[in-house]
Amino acid sequence: MDYEEEQSNELIVLESIYCDELNIISDAPHEFEVSIKYSDMEGNHTEKPPSIVLTCKLPEKYPDEEPILSIEKWGNLPDSEVDRLKDHLDDLATKNLGTVMVYTLIAAAQEWLNDYEDNNKKEAALEHEKKKQIEADLERKKFEGTIVTKETFISWKTSFDAERGVLKVAEVTEKVKKLTGRELFMKDNTLNESDLKFLEEEGGEVVKVNETLFQDIDNLEIE
């Protein structure tokens, strides 16, 4: 096998496919880097797509020897994901030993980035829907109110009656405080009856009262 010819022919094909993404670093040995970033089925990119720059160095006996791969530049991708991708590409290179494989490796890296971003989009969409559902549930509960059971009704009624009793006592006390002496006298009939004992002498005889002393009682201000 003419390794140099195999490598040169593969590089020509790669340059025609990745004309804007491929950058030649060296011709002897062949070394180049390819910029790869997420794109959907229609070739569209997200605002901040995950991306890598895959560097590939072809040893003298490639493709019977594995290409030397490295990922030294990446964006919007955690380090752990970069390490997993690198391991995946190395494993794929071992499985394809003996055949030209750089295009296969680039396509595999592209698929990896696409899957990673698509999964992130799905998780974000699910999280968004979950948040909307929680908000909808909270809004619905505002109109549903509390479900009344026998126990909750008894508890409410006990609390309501106790509070009502306290308020009634407070209300009556406040009204009494505002009554004048005359109003208290007129309001409480027991005062009229209780004073009769002062009009009785010993032996049960009633004391005579001069009524003219009380003719102007309406003009008196009793506090």
Short mmCIF file of C-alpha atoms in Angstrom, two decimals:
data_model
loop_
_atom_site.label_atom_id
_atom_site.label_comp_id
_atom_site.label_asym_id
_atom_site.label_seq_id
_atom_site.Cartn_x
_atom_site.Cartn_y
_atom_site.Cartn_z
CA MET A 1 0.00 0.00 0.00
CA ASP A 2 1.24 3.47 -0.87
CA TYR A 3 0.53 5.23 2.41
CA GLU A 4 1.43 8.68 1.15
CA GLU A 5 -0.94 8.38 -1.79
CA GLU A 6 -3.75 7.13 0.46
CA GLN A 7 -3.25 10.01 2.82
CA SER A 8 -3.04 12.65 0.07
CA ASN A 9 -6.18 11.38 -1.64
CA GLU A 10 -8.11 11.40 1.63
CA LEU A 11 -6.96 14.90 2.42
CA ILE A 12 -8.15 16.14 -0.99
CA VAL A 13 -11.60 14.72 -0.28
CA LEU A 14 -11.69 16.27 3.19
CA GLU A 15 -10.74 19.69 1.85
CA SER A 16 -13.58 19.53 -0.68
CA ILE A 17 -16.08 18.66 2.04
CA TYR A 18 -14.79 20.90 4.85
CA CYS A 19 -13.32 23.73 2.80
CA ASP A 20 -14.14 26.40 5.41
CA GLU A 21 -13.69 24.25 8.52
CA LEU A 22 -10.42 22.49 7.69
CA ASN A 23 -7.02 24.07 8.30
CA ILE A 24 -3.75 22.45 7.15
CA ILE A 25 -1.02 22.56 9.79
CA SER A 26 1.66 20.43 8.15
CA ASP A 27 2.19 18.32 4.98
CA ALA A 28 4.99 16.10 6.21
CA PRO A 29 3.62 14.44 8.17
CA HIS A 30 0.04 15.35 7.29
CA GLU A 31 -1.48 17.26 10.16
CA PHE A 32 -4.64 19.35 10.11
CA GLU A 33 -7.46 20.58 12.31
CA VAL A 34 -11.19 20.63 11.70
CA SER A 35 -13.69 22.93 13.39
CA ILE A 36 -16.89 21.09 14.29
CA LYS A 37 -19.98 22.57 15.92
CA TYR A 38 -23.57 21.64 16.52
CA SER A 39 -26.06 21.92 13.66
CA ASP A 40 -29.60 20.58 13.38
CA MET A 41 -30.98 18.51 10.51
CA GLU A 42 -31.34 21.65 8.40
CA GLY A 43 -27.85 22.87 9.18
CA ASN A 44 -28.99 25.59 11.58
CA HIS A 45 -26.98 26.50 14.67
CA THR A 46 -28.10 27.53 18.13
CA GLU A 47 -27.03 30.89 19.59
CA LYS A 48 -24.13 29.32 21.49
CA PRO A 49 -23.59 25.87 19.94
CA PRO A 50 -21.20 23.37 21.51
CA SER A 51 -18.10 23.11 19.37
CA ILE A 52 -14.65 21.56 19.20
CA VAL A 53 -11.51 21.82 17.11
CA LEU A 54 -10.34 18.29 16.30
CA THR A 55 -6.64 17.99 15.45
CA CYS A 56 -5.58 14.96 13.45
CA LYS A 57 -2.00 13.87 12.75
CA LEU A 58 -1.48 10.98 10.32
CA PRO A 59 1.42 8.65 11.18
CA GLU A 60 3.62 7.31 8.39
CA LYS A 61 1.71 4.04 7.97
CA TYR A 62 -1.79 5.40 8.31
CA PRO A 63 -4.40 3.89 7.79
CA ASP A 64 -2.73 0.79 9.16
CA GLU A 65 -1.82 2.91 12.16
CA GLU A 66 -4.30 4.92 14.12
CA PRO A 67 -4.34 8.70 13.57
CA ILE A 68 -3.18 10.78 16.50
CA LEU A 69 -6.19 12.76 17.69
CA SER A 70 -6.46 15.65 20.12
CA ILE A 71 -9.10 18.14 21.20
CA GLU A 72 -7.43 21.25 22.54
CA LYS A 73 -10.12 23.84 21.80
CA TRP A 74 -13.83 23.69 22.57
CA GLY A 75 -16.75 25.89 23.49
CA ASN A 76 -19.99 25.53 25.43
CA LEU A 77 -19.02 22.00 26.35
CA PRO A 78 -17.99 20.73 29.80
CA ASP A 79 -14.52 19.20 30.17
CA SER A 80 -16.02 15.84 31.13
CA GLU A 81 -17.95 15.74 27.86
CA VAL A 82 -14.79 16.55 25.89
CA ASP A 83 -12.98 13.65 27.57
CA ARG A 84 -15.83 11.28 26.79
CA LEU A 85 -15.86 12.38 23.16
CA LYS A 86 -12.10 11.90 22.84
CA ASP A 87 -12.37 8.36 24.24
CA HIS A 88 -15.20 7.63 21.82
CA LEU A 89 -13.15 8.77 18.81
CA ASP A 90 -10.09 6.78 19.89
CA ASP A 91 -12.21 3.67 20.24
CA LEU A 92 -13.76 4.27 16.83
CA ALA A 93 -10.30 4.71 15.27
CA THR A 94 -9.21 1.34 16.67
CA LYS A 95 -12.29 -0.34 15.19
CA ASN A 96 -11.63 1.17 11.75
CA LEU A 97 -7.93 0.36 11.64
CA GLY A 98 -6.80 -0.53 8.07
CA THR A 99 -9.24 1.80 6.28
CA VAL A 100 -9.21 5.55 5.73
CA MET A 101 -11.26 6.88 8.60
CA VAL A 102 -10.83 10.62 9.18
CA TYR A 103 -14.17 11.47 7.59
CA THR A 104 -15.82 8.81 9.78
CA LEU A 105 -14.22 10.33 12.87
CA ILE A 106 -15.31 13.85 11.97
CA ALA A 107 -18.86 12.67 11.28
CA ALA A 108 -18.90 10.83 14.63
CA ALA A 109 -17.78 13.98 16.46
CA GLN A 110 -20.49 15.97 14.68
CA GLU A 111 -23.14 13.44 15.70
CA TRP A 112 -21.89 13.50 19.30
CA LEU A 113 -22.22 17.28 19.51
CA ASN A 114 -25.67 17.16 17.91
CA ASP A 115 -26.91 14.54 20.36
CA TYR A 116 -25.49 16.46 23.29
CA GLU A 117 -27.21 19.71 22.31
CA ASP A 118 -30.49 18.04 21.33
CA ASN A 119 -30.66 16.34 24.71
CA ASN A 120 -30.02 19.67 26.41
CA LYS A 121 -32.86 21.21 24.41
CA LYS A 122 -35.22 18.40 25.39
CA GLU A 123 -34.31 18.74 29.07
CA ALA A 124 -34.79 22.50 28.90
CA ALA A 125 -38.18 22.03 27.21
CA LEU A 126 -39.26 19.49 29.83
CA GLU A 127 -38.12 21.79 32.63
CA HIS A 128 -40.06 24.65 31.04
CA GLU A 129 -43.22 22.53 30.77
CA LYS A 130 -42.81 21.35 34.36
CA LYS A 131 -42.52 24.93 35.56
CA LYS A 132 -45.62 25.93 33.58
CA GLN A 133 -47.56 23.00 35.05
CA ILE A 134 -46.58 23.97 38.60
CA GLU A 135 -47.66 27.57 37.97
CA ALA A 136 -50.97 26.37 36.47
CA ASP A 137 -51.62 24.12 39.47
CA LEU A 138 -50.97 26.97 41.90
CA GLU A 139 -53.28 29.26 39.93
CA ARG A 140 -56.05 26.64 39.89
CA LYS A 141 -55.80 26.11 43.64
CA LYS A 142 -56.58 29.78 44.17
CA PHE A 143 -60.07 29.16 42.80
CA GLU A 144 -60.61 25.69 44.23
CA GLY A 145 -60.30 26.75 47.86
CA THR A 146 -59.95 24.29 50.72
CA ILE A 147 -61.83 20.99 50.56
CA VAL A 148 -64.27 20.91 53.50
CA THR A 149 -64.46 17.75 55.56
CA LYS A 150 -66.31 17.06 58.79
CA GLU A 151 -63.12 17.54 60.78
CA THR A 152 -62.11 20.79 59.06
CA PHE A 153 -65.64 22.21 59.45
CA ILE A 154 -65.76 21.43 63.18
CA SER A 155 -62.35 23.01 63.65
CA TRP A 156 -63.40 26.12 61.73
CA LYS A 157 -66.74 26.39 63.58
CA THR A 158 -65.07 26.10 66.98
CA SER A 159 -62.56 28.79 66.09
CA PHE A 160 -65.27 30.99 64.56
CA ASP A 161 -67.56 30.75 67.60
CA ALA A 162 -64.70 31.49 69.98
CA GLU A 163 -63.63 34.51 67.99
CA ARG A 164 -67.22 35.70 67.66
CA GLY A 165 -67.71 35.43 71.43
CA VAL A 166 -64.61 37.48 72.15
CA LEU A 167 -65.67 40.16 69.67
CA LYS A 168 -69.20 40.28 71.14
CA VAL A 169 -67.87 40.82 74.66
CA ALA A 170 -65.50 43.50 73.43
CA GLU A 171 -68.31 45.20 71.51
CA VAL A 172 -70.64 45.29 74.52
CA THR A 173 -67.87 46.52 76.82
CA GLU A 174 -67.06 49.32 74.41
CA LYS A 175 -70.70 50.38 74.21
CA VAL A 176 -71.07 50.40 78.00
CA LYS A 177 -68.01 52.61 78.33
CA LYS A 178 -69.64 55.17 76.02
CA LEU A 179 -73.02 55.34 77.90
CA THR A 180 -73.69 58.34 80.18
CA GLY A 181 -74.80 57.93 83.76
CA ARG A 182 -78.37 58.76 82.83
CA GLU A 183 -78.34 56.27 79.93
CA LEU A 184 -77.07 53.57 82.25
CA PHE A 185 -79.83 54.41 84.72
CA MET A 186 -82.52 54.31 82.04
CA LYS A 187 -81.10 51.16 80.42
CA ASP A 188 -80.83 49.04 83.61
CA ASN A 189 -84.31 48.51 85.12
CA THR A 190 -82.80 46.84 88.16
CA LEU A 191 -81.56 50.25 89.26
CA ASN A 192 -85.15 51.47 89.50
CA GLU A 193 -86.20 48.51 91.60
CA SER A 194 -83.11 48.53 93.80
CA ASP A 195 -83.70 52.13 94.84
CA LEU A 196 -87.15 51.32 96.22
CA LYS A 197 -85.58 49.96 99.37
CA PHE A 198 -84.45 53.47 100.23
CA LEU A 199 -88.09 54.66 100.07
CA GLU A 200 -89.24 52.19 102.68
CA GLU A 201 -88.97 52.82 106.39
CA GLU A 202 -88.56 50.14 108.91
CA GLY A 203 -91.79 48.26 109.29
CA GLY A 204 -92.62 48.38 105.57
CA GLU A 205 -94.10 51.87 105.41
CA VAL A 206 -93.39 53.84 102.25
CA VAL A 207 -91.66 57.17 102.60
CA LYS A 208 -93.45 60.03 100.91
CA VAL A 209 -91.49 61.81 98.22
CA ASN A 210 -91.90 65.38 97.12
CA GLU A 211 -92.40 64.90 93.34
CA THR A 212 -91.78 68.58 92.57
CA LEU A 213 -88.09 67.95 93.22
CA PHE A 214 -87.93 65.76 90.11
CA GLN A 215 -89.94 67.85 87.65
CA ASP A 216 -86.80 69.17 85.89
CA ILE A 217 -84.91 65.86 85.81
CA ASP A 218 -84.80 65.89 81.99
CA ASN A 219 -82.59 69.00 82.12
CA LEU A 220 -80.02 67.36 84.36
CA GLU A 221 -76.75 66.13 82.85
CA ILE A 222 -75.83 62.94 84.57
CA GLU A 223 -72.37 61.59 83.61
#
